Short mmCIF file of N, CA and C in Angstrom, two decimals:
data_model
loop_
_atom_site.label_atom_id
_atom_site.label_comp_id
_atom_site.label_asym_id
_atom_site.label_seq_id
_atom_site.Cartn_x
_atom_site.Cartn_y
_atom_site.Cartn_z
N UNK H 1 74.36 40.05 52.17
CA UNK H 1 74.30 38.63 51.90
C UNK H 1 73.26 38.02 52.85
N UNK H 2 72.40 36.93 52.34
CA UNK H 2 71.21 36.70 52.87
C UNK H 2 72.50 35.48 54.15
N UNK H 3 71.95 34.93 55.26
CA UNK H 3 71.99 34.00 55.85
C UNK H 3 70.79 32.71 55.88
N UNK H 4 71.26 32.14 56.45
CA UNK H 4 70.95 30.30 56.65
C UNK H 4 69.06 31.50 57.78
N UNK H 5 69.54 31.85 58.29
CA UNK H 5 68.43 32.34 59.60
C UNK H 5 67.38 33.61 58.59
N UNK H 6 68.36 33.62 57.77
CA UNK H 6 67.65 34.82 57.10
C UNK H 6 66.13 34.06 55.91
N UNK H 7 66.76 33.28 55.61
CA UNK H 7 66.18 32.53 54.53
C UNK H 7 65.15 31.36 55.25
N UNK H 8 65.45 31.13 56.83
CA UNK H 8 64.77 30.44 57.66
C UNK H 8 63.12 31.12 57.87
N UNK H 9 63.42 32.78 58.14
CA UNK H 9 62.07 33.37 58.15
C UNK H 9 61.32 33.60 57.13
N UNK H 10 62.28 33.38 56.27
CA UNK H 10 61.20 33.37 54.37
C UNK H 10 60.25 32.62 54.12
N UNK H 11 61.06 31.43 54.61
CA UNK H 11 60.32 30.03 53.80
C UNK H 11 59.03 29.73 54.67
N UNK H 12 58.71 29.90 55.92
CA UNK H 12 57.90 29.80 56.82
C UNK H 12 57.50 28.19 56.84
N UNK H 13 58.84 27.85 57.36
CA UNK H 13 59.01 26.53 57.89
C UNK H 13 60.18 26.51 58.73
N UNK H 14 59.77 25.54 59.92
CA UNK H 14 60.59 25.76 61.01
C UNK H 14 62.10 24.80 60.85
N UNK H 15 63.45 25.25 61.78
CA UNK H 15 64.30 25.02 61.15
C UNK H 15 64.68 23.20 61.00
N UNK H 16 63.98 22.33 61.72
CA UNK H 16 63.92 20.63 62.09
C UNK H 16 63.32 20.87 60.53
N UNK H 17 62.23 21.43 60.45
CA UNK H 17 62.02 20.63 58.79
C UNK H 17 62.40 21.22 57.49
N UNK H 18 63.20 22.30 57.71
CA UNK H 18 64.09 22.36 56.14
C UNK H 18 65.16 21.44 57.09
N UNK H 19 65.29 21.05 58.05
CA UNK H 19 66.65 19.94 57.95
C UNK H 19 66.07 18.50 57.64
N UNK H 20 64.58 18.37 57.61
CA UNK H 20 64.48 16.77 56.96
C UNK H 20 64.31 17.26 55.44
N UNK H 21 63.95 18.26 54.88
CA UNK H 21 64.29 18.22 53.71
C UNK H 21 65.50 18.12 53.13
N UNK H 22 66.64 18.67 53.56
CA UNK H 22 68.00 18.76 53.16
C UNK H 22 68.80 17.46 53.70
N UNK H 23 68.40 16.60 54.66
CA UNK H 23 68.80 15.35 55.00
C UNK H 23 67.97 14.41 53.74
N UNK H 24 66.73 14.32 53.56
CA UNK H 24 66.30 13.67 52.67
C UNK H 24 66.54 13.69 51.34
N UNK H 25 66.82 15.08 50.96
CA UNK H 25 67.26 15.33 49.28
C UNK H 25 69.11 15.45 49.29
N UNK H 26 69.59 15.26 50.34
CA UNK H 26 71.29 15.17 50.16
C UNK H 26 71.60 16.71 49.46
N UNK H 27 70.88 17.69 50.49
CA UNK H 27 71.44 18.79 49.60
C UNK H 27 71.64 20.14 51.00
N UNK H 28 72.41 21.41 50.96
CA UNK H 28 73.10 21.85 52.27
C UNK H 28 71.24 22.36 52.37
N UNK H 29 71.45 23.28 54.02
CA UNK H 29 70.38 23.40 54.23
C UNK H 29 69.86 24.54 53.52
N UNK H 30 70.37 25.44 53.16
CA UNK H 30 69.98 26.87 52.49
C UNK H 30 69.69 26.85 51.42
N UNK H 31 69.90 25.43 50.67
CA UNK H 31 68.97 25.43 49.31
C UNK H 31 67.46 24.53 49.52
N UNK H 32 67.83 23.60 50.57
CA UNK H 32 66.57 22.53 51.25
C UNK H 32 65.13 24.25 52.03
N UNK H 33 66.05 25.39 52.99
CA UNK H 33 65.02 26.47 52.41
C UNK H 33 64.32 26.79 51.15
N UNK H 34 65.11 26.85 50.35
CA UNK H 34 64.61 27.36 49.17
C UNK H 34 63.65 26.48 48.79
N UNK H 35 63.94 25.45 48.28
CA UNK H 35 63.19 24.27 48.32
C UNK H 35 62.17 24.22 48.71
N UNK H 36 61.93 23.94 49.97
CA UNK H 36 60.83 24.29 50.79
C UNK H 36 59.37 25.19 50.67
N UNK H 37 60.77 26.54 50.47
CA UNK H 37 59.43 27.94 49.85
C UNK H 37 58.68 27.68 49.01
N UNK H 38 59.20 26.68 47.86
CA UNK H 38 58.66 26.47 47.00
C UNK H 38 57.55 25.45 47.08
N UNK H 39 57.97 24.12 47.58
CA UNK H 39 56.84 23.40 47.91
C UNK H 39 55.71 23.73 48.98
N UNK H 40 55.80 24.86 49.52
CA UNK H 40 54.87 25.13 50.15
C UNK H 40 53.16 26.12 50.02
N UNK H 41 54.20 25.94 48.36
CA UNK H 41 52.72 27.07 47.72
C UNK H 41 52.05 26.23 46.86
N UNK H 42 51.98 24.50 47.25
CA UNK H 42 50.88 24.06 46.30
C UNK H 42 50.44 22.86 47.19
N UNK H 43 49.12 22.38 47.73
CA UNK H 43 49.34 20.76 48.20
C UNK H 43 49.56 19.99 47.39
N UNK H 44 50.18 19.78 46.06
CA UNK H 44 51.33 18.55 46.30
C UNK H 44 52.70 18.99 46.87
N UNK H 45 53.09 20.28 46.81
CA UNK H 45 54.42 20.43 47.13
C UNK H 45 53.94 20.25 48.92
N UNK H 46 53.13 20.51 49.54
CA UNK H 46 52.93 20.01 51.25
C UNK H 46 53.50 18.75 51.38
N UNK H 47 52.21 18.00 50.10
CA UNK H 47 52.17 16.47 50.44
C UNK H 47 53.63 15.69 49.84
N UNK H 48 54.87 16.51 49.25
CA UNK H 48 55.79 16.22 49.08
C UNK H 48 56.98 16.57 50.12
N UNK H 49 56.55 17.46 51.25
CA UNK H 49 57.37 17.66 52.16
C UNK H 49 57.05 16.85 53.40
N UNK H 50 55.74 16.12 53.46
CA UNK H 50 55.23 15.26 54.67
C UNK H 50 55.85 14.16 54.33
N UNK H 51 55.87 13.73 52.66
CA UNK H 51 56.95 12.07 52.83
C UNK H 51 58.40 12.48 53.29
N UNK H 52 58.75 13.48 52.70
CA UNK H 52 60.28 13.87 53.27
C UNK H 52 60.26 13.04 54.94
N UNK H 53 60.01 14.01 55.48
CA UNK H 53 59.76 13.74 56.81
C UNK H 53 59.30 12.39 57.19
N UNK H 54 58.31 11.93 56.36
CA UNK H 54 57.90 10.18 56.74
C UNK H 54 58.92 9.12 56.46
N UNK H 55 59.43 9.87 55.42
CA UNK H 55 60.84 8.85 55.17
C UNK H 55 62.16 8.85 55.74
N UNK H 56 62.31 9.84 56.42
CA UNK H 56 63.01 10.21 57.83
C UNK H 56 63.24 9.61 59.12
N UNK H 57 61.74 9.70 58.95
CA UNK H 57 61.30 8.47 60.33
C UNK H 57 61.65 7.04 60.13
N UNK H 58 61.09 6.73 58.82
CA UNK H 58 61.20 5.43 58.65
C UNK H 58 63.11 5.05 58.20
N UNK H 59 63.97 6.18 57.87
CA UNK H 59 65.06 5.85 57.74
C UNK H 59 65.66 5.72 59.24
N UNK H 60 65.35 6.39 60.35
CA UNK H 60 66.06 6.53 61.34
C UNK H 60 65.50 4.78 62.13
N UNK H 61 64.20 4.35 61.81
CA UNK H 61 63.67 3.69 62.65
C UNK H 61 64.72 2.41 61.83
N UNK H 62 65.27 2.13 60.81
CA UNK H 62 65.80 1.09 59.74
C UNK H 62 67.07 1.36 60.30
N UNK H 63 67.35 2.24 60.92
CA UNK H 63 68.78 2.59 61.32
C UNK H 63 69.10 2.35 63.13
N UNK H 64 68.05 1.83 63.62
CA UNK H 64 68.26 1.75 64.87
C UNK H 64 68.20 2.68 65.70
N UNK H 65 67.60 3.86 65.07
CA UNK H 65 67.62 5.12 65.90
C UNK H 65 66.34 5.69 66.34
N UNK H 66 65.72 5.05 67.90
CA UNK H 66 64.44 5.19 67.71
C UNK H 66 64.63 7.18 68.54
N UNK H 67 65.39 7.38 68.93
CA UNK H 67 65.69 8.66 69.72
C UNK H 67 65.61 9.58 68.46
N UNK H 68 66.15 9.39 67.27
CA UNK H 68 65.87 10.30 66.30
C UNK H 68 64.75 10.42 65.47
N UNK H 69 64.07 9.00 65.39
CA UNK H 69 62.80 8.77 64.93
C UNK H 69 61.41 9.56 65.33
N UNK H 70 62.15 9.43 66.94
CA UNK H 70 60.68 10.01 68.01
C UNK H 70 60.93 11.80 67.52
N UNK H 71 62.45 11.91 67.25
CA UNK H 71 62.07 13.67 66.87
C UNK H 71 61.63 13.61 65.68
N UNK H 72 61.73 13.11 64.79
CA UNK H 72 61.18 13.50 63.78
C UNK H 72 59.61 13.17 63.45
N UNK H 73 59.23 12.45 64.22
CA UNK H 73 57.66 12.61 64.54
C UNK H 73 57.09 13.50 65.06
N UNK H 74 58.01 13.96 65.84
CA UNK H 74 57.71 15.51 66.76
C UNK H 74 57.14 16.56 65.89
N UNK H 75 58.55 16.81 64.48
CA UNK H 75 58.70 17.35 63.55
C UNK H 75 57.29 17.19 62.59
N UNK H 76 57.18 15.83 62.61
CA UNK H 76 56.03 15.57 61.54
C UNK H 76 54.67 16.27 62.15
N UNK H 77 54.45 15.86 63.63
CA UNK H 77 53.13 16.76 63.89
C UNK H 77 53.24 17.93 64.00
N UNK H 78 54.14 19.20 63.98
CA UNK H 78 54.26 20.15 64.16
C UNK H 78 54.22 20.94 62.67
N UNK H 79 54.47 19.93 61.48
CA UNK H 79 54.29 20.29 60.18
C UNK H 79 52.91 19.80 59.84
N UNK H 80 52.04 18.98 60.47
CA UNK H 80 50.75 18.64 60.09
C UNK H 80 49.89 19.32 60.80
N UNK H 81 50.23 19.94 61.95
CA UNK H 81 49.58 20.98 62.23
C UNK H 81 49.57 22.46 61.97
N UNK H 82 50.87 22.68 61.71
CA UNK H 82 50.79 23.97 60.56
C UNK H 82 50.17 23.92 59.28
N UNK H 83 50.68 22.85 58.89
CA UNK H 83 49.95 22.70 56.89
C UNK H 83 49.00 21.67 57.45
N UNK H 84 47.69 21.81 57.68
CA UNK H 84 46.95 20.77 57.73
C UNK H 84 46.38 20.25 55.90
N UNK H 85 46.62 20.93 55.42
CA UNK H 85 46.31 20.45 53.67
C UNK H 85 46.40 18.93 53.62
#
């Protein structure tokens, strides 16, 4: 049986951003992997995982949470510097 860590080294995305995907699409994290794998083999599927994440930010910053905001900016440059697309 595959695991959550197993499916983490597949998708070749680190584990903060299959969790803004799976926070953003309301779905567990091992399908937000899957997910992922997939959007990562086209730039629109990139440029559909950078709003994930932008809308993250902007949900946490609407939420009063600038401590979670600042990580997920963290998150965002660490995905714009891997996928520069």
């Amino acid at each position: 049986m595959l695991t959550f860590d197993d499916c983490l080294d597949f998708c070749e995305l680190t584990e903060d951003e299959v969790l803004a995907i799976s926070q953003h699409e309301h779905m567990p994290e091992i399908v937000a992997a899957e997910l992922g794998c997939c959007l990562l083999k086209t730039a629109a599927g990139i440029s559909i995982i950078k709003e994930y994440i932008l809308d993250d930010i902007q949900t946490a910053e609407s939420h009063g949470m600038p401590e979670k905001a600042l990580h997920w900016r963290e998150v965002y440059q660490g995905f714009m510097t891997a996928h520069p697309n």
